[in-house]
């Protein structure tokens, strides 16, 4: 199999566009402008009908990844919801106040998700030592880590990503993400990445009445099947 394309979506329309464009896997979220939050049970149930793997983001709120005991309990319950919905897996992450991965919390989440596929999200990129964080993820048995190499975009962090792929040596999948599009995908794939993560979204205007009433921003991003297709073609 060639490069696997994972698309993050937060709407039903985005889900359909990602599938139509040729995504190999879906990261299912709410509120992508906030970095992605846990999707609803109904959205999980809808996504489970797709013939490709879907992983649900497990993140109870925006902000950092330092979670309180009640929030960790929410995350465990949300993992159970994803399991009940028959999704393929979950996307998890947790940090200590200094940015290092929170091994204890992650171990709890991994236990809750046993038997499901898992990705460690970009809480990884908050770590002061990405090499150490990668070894932590491997020790926890997480099969995949999403990273921009500690930079705002994967292209900016490509040298660090290349080093992480070399360090991983097949023990974990290092999946570049953030700012990936058809224009830079081949260059990132050339680093040795087997998976790429993208939103492939285009700007759309929100309904004027929703904007006027304060229910929506003036513009929003929506997954585009054409952009997914272009990304697919760039690495095939």
Short mmCIF file of C-alpha atoms in Angstrom, two decimals:
data_model
loop_
_atom_site.label_atom_id
_atom_site.label_comp_id
_atom_site.label_asym_id
_atom_site.label_seq_id
_atom_site.Cartn_x
_atom_site.Cartn_y
_atom_site.Cartn_z
CA UNK A 1 0.00 0.00 0.00
CA UNK A 2 1.18 3.54 -0.73
CA UNK A 3 0.99 6.60 1.50
CA UNK A 4 -2.08 6.56 3.74
CA UNK A 5 -4.01 9.82 3.85
CA UNK A 6 -5.84 10.70 7.09
CA UNK A 7 -8.30 13.60 6.94
CA UNK A 8 -9.64 15.38 10.01
CA UNK A 9 -13.29 16.44 9.77
CA UNK A 10 -15.84 18.03 12.09
CA UNK A 11 -19.07 17.99 10.05
CA UNK A 12 -21.21 15.45 8.22
CA UNK A 13 -20.50 17.27 4.96
CA UNK A 14 -16.78 17.10 5.65
CA UNK A 15 -17.04 13.39 6.37
CA UNK A 16 -18.67 12.77 2.99
CA UNK A 17 -16.15 14.99 1.17
CA UNK A 18 -13.16 13.26 2.76
CA UNK A 19 -14.47 9.83 1.77
CA UNK A 20 -15.34 10.95 -1.76
CA UNK A 21 -11.86 12.42 -2.21
CA UNK A 22 -10.13 9.16 -1.37
CA UNK A 23 -9.14 9.42 2.30
CA UNK A 24 -7.82 6.19 3.77
CA UNK A 25 -8.72 7.10 7.34
CA UNK A 26 -10.73 9.75 9.19
CA UNK A 27 -9.96 11.64 12.38
CA UNK A 28 -13.41 12.57 13.65
CA UNK A 29 -13.65 15.79 15.66
CA UNK A 30 -15.80 18.63 16.80
CA UNK A 31 -14.57 22.24 16.62
CA UNK A 32 -11.54 21.90 14.36
CA UNK A 33 -10.77 25.65 14.66
CA UNK A 34 -9.96 24.88 18.32
CA UNK A 35 -7.66 22.04 17.35
CA UNK A 36 -10.37 19.38 17.53
CA UNK A 37 -12.60 18.29 20.41
CA UNK A 38 -14.53 15.09 21.13
CA UNK A 39 -17.31 14.55 18.57
CA UNK A 40 -20.87 13.75 19.62
CA UNK A 41 -22.16 10.21 20.00
CA UNK A 42 -24.44 10.81 17.04
CA UNK A 43 -21.57 11.91 14.83
CA UNK A 44 -19.57 8.85 15.89
CA UNK A 45 -22.50 6.60 14.95
CA UNK A 46 -22.79 8.24 11.54
CA UNK A 47 -19.07 7.98 10.85
CA UNK A 48 -19.01 4.30 11.80
CA UNK A 49 -21.07 3.57 8.68
CA UNK A 50 -18.14 4.50 6.41
CA UNK A 51 -16.12 1.63 4.89
CA UNK A 52 -12.81 3.19 6.05
CA UNK A 53 -11.35 3.39 9.58
CA UNK A 54 -12.51 6.30 11.74
CA UNK A 55 -10.74 7.42 14.92
CA UNK A 56 -12.50 9.79 17.31
CA UNK A 57 -10.66 12.67 18.91
CA UNK A 58 -10.82 12.36 22.71
CA UNK A 59 -10.33 15.88 24.05
CA UNK A 60 -12.95 17.36 26.39
CA UNK A 61 -12.06 21.04 26.02
CA UNK A 62 -9.92 23.57 24.20
CA UNK A 63 -6.65 24.87 25.64
CA UNK A 64 -3.76 22.87 26.96
CA UNK A 65 -3.57 19.13 27.52
CA UNK A 66 -3.15 19.17 31.31
CA UNK A 67 -6.31 17.42 32.43
CA UNK A 68 -8.01 17.22 35.82
CA UNK A 69 -9.31 13.95 37.30
CA UNK A 70 -12.92 14.76 36.27
CA UNK A 71 -11.74 15.50 32.71
CA UNK A 72 -9.83 12.22 32.60
CA UNK A 73 -13.04 10.48 33.66
CA UNK A 74 -14.87 12.19 30.79
CA UNK A 75 -12.21 11.00 28.37
CA UNK A 76 -12.52 7.40 29.56
CA UNK A 77 -16.29 7.62 29.11
CA UNK A 78 -15.86 9.09 25.63
CA UNK A 79 -13.54 6.23 24.68
CA UNK A 80 -16.28 3.85 25.77
CA UNK A 81 -18.72 5.76 23.56
CA UNK A 82 -16.38 5.40 20.57
CA UNK A 83 -16.12 1.68 21.26
CA UNK A 84 -19.91 1.33 21.47
CA UNK A 85 -20.23 3.20 18.17
CA UNK A 86 -17.90 0.58 16.62
CA UNK A 87 -15.29 3.12 15.54
CA UNK A 88 -11.84 1.80 14.68
CA UNK A 89 -10.06 3.80 17.35
CA UNK A 90 -9.39 6.98 19.26
CA UNK A 91 -6.97 9.91 19.26
CA UNK A 92 -5.57 10.69 22.71
CA UNK A 93 -3.03 12.89 24.44
CA UNK A 94 -2.19 14.38 27.84
CA UNK A 95 0.60 16.58 29.15
CA UNK A 96 2.22 17.51 32.43
CA UNK A 97 2.44 21.22 33.29
CA UNK A 98 6.01 21.36 31.93
CA UNK A 99 4.88 19.97 28.57
CA UNK A 100 6.21 16.44 28.99
CA UNK A 101 3.77 13.65 28.17
CA UNK A 102 1.66 12.65 31.16
CA UNK A 103 2.60 8.98 31.25
CA UNK A 104 0.14 8.06 34.04
CA UNK A 105 -2.88 9.65 32.38
CA UNK A 106 -1.93 8.25 29.00
CA UNK A 107 -1.58 4.77 30.54
CA UNK A 108 -5.15 5.06 31.85
CA UNK A 109 -6.44 6.12 28.44
CA UNK A 110 -4.52 3.34 26.70
CA UNK A 111 -6.06 0.80 29.09
CA UNK A 112 -9.51 2.20 28.36
CA UNK A 113 -8.85 1.94 24.62
CA UNK A 114 -7.37 -1.56 24.66
CA UNK A 115 -8.31 -3.36 21.45
CA UNK A 116 -8.86 -0.11 19.54
CA UNK A 117 -6.47 1.65 17.20
CA UNK A 118 -4.83 4.71 18.77
CA UNK A 119 -3.05 7.88 17.72
CA UNK A 120 -1.19 10.20 20.08
CA UNK A 121 -2.20 13.71 19.02
CA UNK A 122 -0.12 16.88 18.95
CA UNK A 123 0.14 17.13 22.71
CA UNK A 124 3.32 15.35 21.60
CA UNK A 125 4.53 18.60 20.01
CA UNK A 126 4.30 20.42 23.36
CA UNK A 127 7.03 18.21 24.84
CA UNK A 128 10.40 19.89 25.47
CA UNK A 129 12.22 16.75 24.26
CA UNK A 130 10.49 15.08 21.32
CA UNK A 131 12.95 12.19 21.28
CA UNK A 132 12.07 11.36 24.88
CA UNK A 133 8.36 11.79 24.14
CA UNK A 134 8.60 9.34 21.26
CA UNK A 135 10.13 6.69 23.53
CA UNK A 136 7.34 7.29 26.05
CA UNK A 137 4.71 6.74 23.36
CA UNK A 138 6.43 3.56 22.23
CA UNK A 139 6.66 2.25 25.80
CA UNK A 140 2.94 2.89 26.28
CA UNK A 141 2.14 0.80 23.21
CA UNK A 142 0.58 3.61 21.18
CA UNK A 143 0.87 2.63 17.51
CA UNK A 144 0.94 6.09 15.92
CA UNK A 145 1.95 9.66 16.78
CA UNK A 146 0.78 12.80 14.96
CA UNK A 147 3.42 15.51 14.87
CA UNK A 148 4.54 18.68 13.15
CA UNK A 149 8.02 18.14 14.52
CA UNK A 150 7.38 20.67 17.28
CA UNK A 151 6.91 23.48 14.73
CA UNK A 152 3.74 25.34 13.70
CA UNK A 153 3.60 23.30 10.47
CA UNK A 154 4.96 19.95 9.38
CA UNK A 155 6.93 21.55 6.56
CA UNK A 156 8.69 23.85 9.03
CA UNK A 157 9.38 20.87 11.28
CA UNK A 158 10.38 18.46 8.52
CA UNK A 159 13.97 17.98 9.68
CA UNK A 160 12.81 17.01 13.17
CA UNK A 161 10.14 14.75 11.67
CA UNK A 162 12.80 12.99 9.61
CA UNK A 163 14.84 12.43 12.77
CA UNK A 164 11.80 11.04 14.60
CA UNK A 165 11.04 8.63 11.76
CA UNK A 166 14.64 7.42 11.89
CA UNK A 167 14.47 7.06 15.68
CA UNK A 168 11.17 5.19 15.48
CA UNK A 169 12.78 2.50 13.29
CA UNK A 170 9.41 0.89 12.64
CA UNK A 171 8.43 0.69 16.31
CA UNK A 172 5.74 3.37 15.93
CA UNK A 173 4.24 5.23 12.97
CA UNK A 174 5.31 8.89 12.86
CA UNK A 175 2.54 10.73 10.98
CA UNK A 176 3.31 14.30 9.84
CA UNK A 177 0.43 16.75 10.23
CA UNK A 178 -0.35 20.49 10.20
CA UNK A 179 -0.37 22.53 7.03
CA UNK A 180 -0.08 19.56 4.69
CA UNK A 181 -1.43 20.02 1.16
CA UNK A 182 -0.78 18.76 -2.34
CA UNK A 183 2.05 21.27 -2.74
CA UNK A 184 4.24 19.86 0.03
CA UNK A 185 2.95 16.31 0.48
CA UNK A 186 5.50 14.60 -1.75
CA UNK A 187 8.35 16.32 0.07
CA UNK A 188 7.04 15.13 3.43
CA UNK A 189 6.39 11.63 2.16
CA UNK A 190 10.00 11.53 0.97
CA UNK A 191 11.10 11.76 4.61
CA UNK A 192 9.91 8.17 4.99
CA UNK A 193 6.41 8.88 6.30
CA UNK A 194 3.86 6.16 5.60
CA UNK A 195 0.91 8.29 6.79
CA UNK A 196 0.04 11.96 6.25
CA UNK A 197 -2.60 13.93 8.16
CA UNK A 198 -4.42 16.93 6.68
CA UNK A 199 -7.66 18.88 6.79
CA UNK A 200 -7.86 19.63 3.03
CA UNK A 201 -10.31 22.40 3.80
CA UNK A 202 -11.37 25.46 1.84
CA UNK A 203 -12.80 28.74 3.13
CA UNK A 204 -16.55 29.20 2.84
CA UNK A 205 -18.83 32.08 3.85
CA UNK A 206 -21.19 31.44 6.73
CA UNK A 207 -24.92 32.22 6.36
CA UNK A 208 -25.30 35.99 6.92
CA UNK A 209 -28.18 35.60 9.40
CA UNK A 210 -26.10 33.21 11.53
CA UNK A 211 -23.21 35.67 11.50
CA UNK A 212 -25.50 38.58 12.40
CA UNK A 213 -26.94 36.72 15.39
CA UNK A 214 -23.51 35.69 16.63
CA UNK A 215 -23.92 31.98 15.90
CA UNK A 216 -21.10 31.73 13.37
CA UNK A 217 -17.93 33.52 12.24
CA UNK A 218 -18.00 35.31 8.90
CA UNK A 219 -16.05 32.48 7.26
CA UNK A 220 -15.47 28.84 8.07
CA UNK A 221 -13.35 25.99 6.77
CA UNK A 222 -14.94 23.00 5.06
CA UNK A 223 -13.31 19.78 3.88
CA UNK A 224 -13.07 19.64 0.09
CA UNK A 225 -13.14 16.39 -1.87
CA UNK A 226 -11.14 18.11 -4.62
CA UNK A 227 -8.36 19.03 -2.18
CA UNK A 228 -8.32 15.51 -0.73
CA UNK A 229 -8.13 14.12 -4.26
CA UNK A 230 -5.25 16.47 -5.13
CA UNK A 231 -3.38 15.39 -2.02
CA UNK A 232 -3.96 11.75 -2.90
CA UNK A 233 -2.66 12.31 -6.43
CA UNK A 234 0.42 14.18 -5.15
CA UNK A 235 1.69 11.12 -3.29
CA UNK A 236 0.50 8.32 -5.59
#
